[in-house]
Amino acid sequence: MALFKKRTVGKPGEWYYCLEHKKVEEGPDCPGKDRFGPYASRTEAEHAMETARERNLQWENDPKWHDAPAGGREES
């Protein structure tokens, strides 16, 4: 008998994009570390990687999130 049972998080009807299998899954089939979601629809989950790329690009270009260079002085 296992001491710890594998528990899934989420509810059926929620959609996830599995990073390991590179596919959309309904409900929490894979561990949380291997998935994006939950999404409200299958279509949203199908575009998970595109959404992540867009958000990463926004973050990389957002001046609020860039730290000052080491030494505490900004470059001129």
mmCIF file of N, CA and C in Angstrom:
data_model
loop_
_atom_site.group_PDB
_atom_site.id
_atom_site.type_symbol
_atom_site.label_atom_id
_atom_site.label_comp_id
_atom_site.label_asym_id
_atom_site.label_seq_id
_atom_site.Cartn_x
_atom_site.Cartn_y
_atom_site.Cartn_z
ATOM 1 N N MET A 1 0.840 -1.184 0.000
ATOM 2 C CA MET A 1 0.000 0.000 0.000
ATOM 3 C C MET A 1 0.882 1.243 0.000
ATOM 4 N N ALA A 2 0.577 2.162 -0.875
ATOM 5 C CA ALA A 2 1.357 3.396 -0.978
ATOM 6 C C ALA A 2 0.998 4.337 0.164
ATOM 7 N N LEU A 3 2.014 5.005 0.674
ATOM 8 C CA LEU A 3 1.776 5.982 1.729
ATOM 9 C C LEU A 3 1.122 7.241 1.191
ATOM 10 N N PHE A 4 1.531 7.620 -0.009
ATOM 11 C CA PHE A 4 0.998 8.837 -0.606
ATOM 12 C C PHE A 4 0.349 8.489 -1.926
ATOM 13 N N LYS A 5 -0.880 8.876 -2.065
ATOM 14 C CA LYS A 5 -1.582 8.640 -3.321
ATOM 15 C C LYS A 5 -1.366 9.836 -4.236
ATOM 16 N N LYS A 6 -1.231 9.539 -5.510
ATOM 17 C CA LYS A 6 -1.092 10.601 -6.493
ATOM 18 C C LYS A 6 -2.438 11.301 -6.633
ATOM 19 N N ARG A 7 -2.443 12.568 -6.349
ATOM 20 C CA ARG A 7 -3.672 13.344 -6.484
ATOM 21 C C ARG A 7 -3.537 14.273 -7.671
ATOM 22 N N THR A 8 -4.606 14.418 -8.389
ATOM 23 C CA THR A 8 -4.626 15.375 -9.477
ATOM 24 C C THR A 8 -5.344 16.619 -8.988
ATOM 25 N N VAL A 9 -5.035 17.719 -9.604
ATOM 26 C CA VAL A 9 -5.653 18.985 -9.235
ATOM 27 C C VAL A 9 -6.423 19.482 -10.440
ATOM 28 N N GLY A 10 -7.600 19.969 -10.216
ATOM 29 C CA GLY A 10 -8.410 20.475 -11.310
ATOM 30 C C GLY A 10 -9.722 19.727 -11.381
ATOM 31 N N LYS A 11 -10.519 20.107 -12.354
ATOM 32 C CA LYS A 11 -11.839 19.511 -12.503
ATOM 33 C C LYS A 11 -12.048 19.111 -13.952
ATOM 34 N N PRO A 12 -12.789 18.041 -14.184
ATOM 35 C CA PRO A 12 -13.152 17.736 -15.568
ATOM 36 C C PRO A 12 -13.899 18.928 -16.171
ATOM 37 N N GLY A 13 -13.683 19.171 -17.431
ATOM 38 C CA GLY A 13 -14.267 20.352 -18.077
ATOM 39 C C GLY A 13 -13.266 21.482 -18.173
ATOM 40 N N GLU A 14 -12.153 21.363 -17.461
ATOM 41 C CA GLU A 14 -11.057 22.319 -17.587
ATOM 42 C C GLU A 14 -10.067 21.717 -18.577
ATOM 43 N N TRP A 15 -9.476 22.552 -19.382
ATOM 44 C CA TRP A 15 -8.566 22.094 -20.420
ATOM 45 C C TRP A 15 -7.130 22.492 -20.081
ATOM 46 N N TYR A 16 -6.203 21.617 -20.418
ATOM 47 C CA TYR A 16 -4.781 21.821 -20.137
ATOM 48 C C TYR A 16 -3.968 21.521 -21.390
ATOM 49 N N TYR A 17 -2.795 22.144 -21.476
ATOM 50 C CA TYR A 17 -1.846 21.801 -22.529
ATOM 51 C C TYR A 17 -0.692 21.084 -21.856
ATOM 52 N N CYS A 18 -0.462 19.832 -22.231
ATOM 53 C CA CYS A 18 0.612 19.039 -21.637
ATOM 54 C C CYS A 18 1.916 19.329 -22.372
ATOM 55 N N LEU A 19 2.913 19.800 -21.632
ATOM 56 C CA LEU A 19 4.205 20.136 -22.211
ATOM 57 C C LEU A 19 5.011 18.889 -22.578
ATOM 58 N N GLU A 20 4.789 17.804 -21.872
ATOM 59 C CA GLU A 20 5.524 16.570 -22.145
ATOM 60 C C GLU A 20 4.988 15.868 -23.389
ATOM 61 N N HIS A 21 3.673 15.768 -23.490
ATOM 62 C CA HIS A 21 3.060 15.057 -24.615
ATOM 63 C C HIS A 21 2.727 15.974 -25.792
ATOM 64 N N LYS A 22 2.833 17.286 -25.555
ATOM 65 C CA LYS A 22 2.545 18.300 -26.572
ATOM 66 C C LYS A 22 1.141 18.132 -27.146
ATOM 67 N N LYS A 23 0.173 17.990 -26.228
ATOM 68 C CA LYS A 23 -1.218 17.859 -26.668
ATOM 69 C C LYS A 23 -2.154 18.440 -25.623
ATOM 70 N N VAL A 24 -3.378 18.683 -26.050
ATOM 71 C CA VAL A 24 -4.425 19.216 -25.184
ATOM 72 C C VAL A 24 -5.102 18.061 -24.473
ATOM 73 N N GLU A 25 -5.355 18.245 -23.182
ATOM 74 C CA GLU A 25 -6.006 17.211 -22.380
ATOM 75 C C GLU A 25 -7.141 17.836 -21.578
ATOM 76 N N GLU A 26 -8.218 17.096 -21.433
ATOM 77 C CA GLU A 26 -9.307 17.559 -20.581
ATOM 78 C C GLU A 26 -9.116 16.969 -19.201
ATOM 79 N N GLY A 27 -9.227 17.811 -18.202
ATOM 80 C CA GLY A 27 -9.012 17.336 -16.841
ATOM 81 C C GLY A 27 -7.522 17.205 -16.559
ATOM 82 N N PRO A 28 -7.177 16.964 -15.338
ATOM 83 C CA PRO A 28 -5.765 16.922 -14.933
ATOM 84 C C PRO A 28 -5.148 15.537 -15.127
ATOM 85 N N ASP A 29 -4.801 15.180 -16.364
ATOM 86 C CA ASP A 29 -4.193 13.877 -16.623
ATOM 87 C C ASP A 29 -2.721 13.824 -16.220
ATOM 88 N N CYS A 30 -1.975 14.860 -16.525
ATOM 89 C CA CYS A 30 -0.543 14.882 -16.247
ATOM 90 C C CYS A 30 -0.247 15.752 -15.024
ATOM 91 N N PRO A 31 0.931 15.564 -14.414
ATOM 92 C CA PRO A 31 1.293 16.372 -13.239
ATOM 93 C C PRO A 31 1.341 17.870 -13.570
ATOM 94 N N GLY A 32 1.093 18.679 -12.576
ATOM 95 C CA GLY A 32 1.075 20.126 -12.748
ATOM 96 C C GLY A 32 2.360 20.692 -13.307
ATOM 97 N N LYS A 33 3.478 20.072 -13.004
ATOM 98 C CA LYS A 33 4.770 20.573 -13.497
ATOM 99 C C LYS A 33 4.906 20.412 -15.006
ATOM 100 N N ASP A 34 4.063 19.588 -15.608
ATOM 101 C CA ASP A 34 4.150 19.303 -17.033
ATOM 102 C C ASP A 34 3.019 19.906 -17.847
ATOM 103 N N ARG A 35 2.288 20.859 -17.280
ATOM 104 C CA ARG A 35 1.152 21.370 -18.037
ATOM 105 C C ARG A 35 0.922 22.858 -17.819
ATOM 106 N N PHE A 36 0.275 23.475 -18.799
ATOM 107 C CA PHE A 36 -0.238 24.834 -18.705
ATOM 108 C C PHE A 36 -1.739 24.724 -18.536
ATOM 109 N N GLY A 37 -2.322 25.611 -17.763
ATOM 110 C CA GLY A 37 -3.769 25.620 -17.623
ATOM 111 C C GLY A 37 -4.160 25.800 -16.182
ATOM 112 N N PRO A 38 -5.405 25.778 -15.890
ATOM 113 C CA PRO A 38 -6.510 25.368 -16.756
ATOM 114 C C PRO A 38 -6.979 26.488 -17.676
ATOM 115 N N TYR A 39 -7.536 26.067 -18.796
ATOM 116 C CA TYR A 39 -8.148 26.971 -19.756
ATOM 117 C C TYR A 39 -9.636 26.679 -19.796
ATOM 118 N N ALA A 40 -10.419 27.673 -20.153
ATOM 119 C CA ALA A 40 -11.871 27.528 -20.171
ATOM 120 C C ALA A 40 -12.364 26.714 -21.365
ATOM 121 N N SER A 41 -11.554 26.674 -22.442
ATOM 122 C CA SER A 41 -11.993 25.936 -23.630
ATOM 123 C C SER A 41 -10.821 25.182 -24.251
ATOM 124 N N ARG A 42 -11.154 24.218 -25.075
ATOM 125 C CA ARG A 42 -10.138 23.448 -25.790
ATOM 126 C C ARG A 42 -9.321 24.363 -26.707
ATOM 127 N N THR A 43 -9.989 25.308 -27.354
ATOM 128 C CA THR A 43 -9.318 26.232 -28.267
ATOM 129 C C THR A 43 -8.249 27.049 -27.552
ATOM 130 N N GLU A 44 -8.576 27.553 -26.364
ATOM 131 C CA GLU A 44 -7.583 28.311 -25.585
ATOM 132 C C GLU A 44 -6.380 27.433 -25.259
ATOM 133 N N ALA A 45 -6.627 26.197 -24.872
ATOM 134 C CA ALA A 45 -5.539 25.281 -24.535
ATOM 135 C C ALA A 45 -4.684 24.961 -25.762
ATOM 136 N N GLU A 46 -5.309 24.865 -26.937
ATOM 137 C CA GLU A 46 -4.570 24.589 -28.166
ATOM 138 C C GLU A 46 -3.588 25.710 -28.490
ATOM 139 N N HIS A 47 -3.884 26.916 -28.046
ATOM 140 C CA HIS A 47 -3.024 28.079 -28.313
ATOM 141 C C HIS A 47 -2.135 28.430 -27.120
ATOM 142 N N ALA A 48 -1.955 27.518 -26.202
ATOM 143 C CA ALA A 48 -1.190 27.791 -24.976
ATOM 144 C C ALA A 48 0.241 28.224 -25.261
ATOM 145 N N MET A 49 0.917 27.559 -26.170
ATOM 146 C CA MET A 49 2.315 27.902 -26.449
ATOM 147 C C MET A 49 2.414 29.273 -27.116
ATOM 148 N N GLU A 50 1.476 29.585 -27.993
ATOM 149 C CA GLU A 50 1.451 30.897 -28.632
ATOM 150 C C GLU A 50 1.201 31.988 -27.584
ATOM 151 N N THR A 51 0.274 31.738 -26.681
ATOM 152 C CA THR A 51 -0.016 32.687 -25.612
ATOM 153 C C THR A 51 1.212 32.902 -24.735
ATOM 154 N N ALA A 52 1.919 31.820 -24.404
ATOM 155 C CA ALA A 52 3.127 31.931 -23.579
ATOM 156 C C ALA A 52 4.204 32.743 -24.290
ATOM 157 N N ARG A 53 4.389 32.519 -25.595
ATOM 158 C CA ARG A 53 5.379 33.295 -26.357
ATOM 159 C C ARG A 53 5.035 34.779 -26.347
ATOM 160 N N GLU A 54 3.748 35.099 -26.548
ATOM 161 C CA GLU A 54 3.324 36.502 -26.542
ATOM 162 C C GLU A 54 3.554 37.147 -25.181
ATOM 163 N N ARG A 55 3.226 36.429 -24.119
ATOM 164 C CA ARG A 55 3.420 36.979 -22.766
ATOM 165 C C ARG A 55 4.900 37.151 -22.445
ATOM 166 N N ASN A 56 5.732 36.210 -22.872
ATOM 167 C CA ASN A 56 7.177 36.342 -22.653
ATOM 168 C C ASN A 56 7.726 37.557 -23.375
ATOM 169 N N LEU A 57 7.286 37.774 -24.600
ATOM 170 C CA LEU A 57 7.742 38.927 -25.371
ATOM 171 C C LEU A 57 7.308 40.225 -24.699
ATOM 172 N N GLN A 58 6.076 40.281 -24.223
ATOM 173 C CA GLN A 58 5.602 41.467 -23.506
ATOM 174 C C GLN A 58 6.452 41.722 -22.262
ATOM 175 N N TRP A 59 6.745 40.673 -21.526
ATOM 176 C CA TRP A 59 7.532 40.810 -20.304
ATOM 177 C C TRP A 59 8.949 41.282 -20.619
ATOM 178 N N GLU A 60 9.563 40.707 -21.651
ATOM 179 C CA GLU A 60 10.939 41.085 -22.011
ATOM 180 C C GLU A 60 11.032 42.538 -22.438
ATOM 181 N N ASN A 61 9.962 43.087 -22.976
ATOM 182 C CA ASN A 61 9.972 44.471 -23.459
ATOM 183 C C ASN A 61 9.331 45.460 -22.494
ATOM 184 N N ASP A 62 8.968 45.013 -21.308
ATOM 185 C CA ASP A 62 8.342 45.885 -20.320
ATOM 186 C C ASP A 62 9.428 46.531 -19.457
ATOM 187 N N PRO A 63 9.601 47.844 -19.540
ATOM 188 C CA PRO A 63 10.671 48.505 -18.784
ATOM 189 C C PRO A 63 10.512 48.399 -17.271
ATOM 190 N N LYS A 64 9.303 48.158 -16.783
ATOM 191 C CA LYS A 64 9.106 48.027 -15.334
ATOM 192 C C LYS A 64 9.817 46.806 -14.767
ATOM 193 N N TRP A 65 10.073 45.792 -15.594
ATOM 194 C CA TRP A 65 10.591 44.528 -15.095
ATOM 195 C C TRP A 65 12.089 44.349 -15.308
ATOM 196 N N HIS A 66 12.750 45.345 -15.812
ATOM 197 C CA HIS A 66 14.189 45.238 -16.012
ATOM 198 C C HIS A 66 14.920 45.835 -14.821
ATOM 199 N N ASP A 67 15.810 45.049 -14.245
ATOM 200 C CA ASP A 67 16.600 45.521 -13.112
ATOM 201 C C ASP A 67 17.724 46.418 -13.575
ATOM 202 N N ALA A 68 18.165 47.290 -12.678
ATOM 203 C CA ALA A 68 19.335 48.112 -12.961
ATOM 204 C C ALA A 68 20.565 47.220 -13.000
ATOM 205 N N PRO A 69 21.555 47.550 -13.799
ATOM 206 C CA PRO A 69 22.779 46.751 -13.848
ATOM 207 C C PRO A 69 23.456 46.661 -12.493
ATOM 208 N N ALA A 70 24.280 45.667 -12.309
ATOM 209 C CA ALA A 70 24.998 45.478 -11.034
ATOM 210 C C ALA A 70 25.769 46.732 -10.677
ATOM 211 N N GLY A 71 25.850 47.080 -9.424
ATOM 212 C CA GLY A 71 26.527 48.283 -8.968
ATOM 213 C C GLY A 71 25.535 49.398 -8.655
ATOM 214 N N GLY A 72 24.274 49.179 -9.018
ATOM 215 C CA GLY A 72 23.235 50.131 -8.648
ATOM 216 C C GLY A 72 23.153 51.353 -9.519
ATOM 217 N N ARG A 73 23.992 51.448 -10.563
ATOM 218 C CA ARG A 73 23.942 52.597 -11.442
ATOM 219 C C ARG A 73 23.365 52.170 -12.786
ATOM 220 N N GLU A 74 22.581 53.044 -13.366
ATOM 221 C CA GLU A 74 22.044 52.749 -14.701
ATOM 222 C C GLU A 74 23.081 53.114 -15.742
ATOM 223 N N GLU A 75 23.063 52.381 -16.850
ATOM 224 C CA GLU A 75 23.988 52.681 -17.939
ATOM 225 C C GLU A 75 23.549 53.948 -18.651
ATOM 226 N N SER A 76 24.504 54.705 -19.163
ATOM 227 C CA SER A 76 24.194 55.948 -19.874
ATOM 228 C C SER A 76 24.227 55.731 -21.350
#
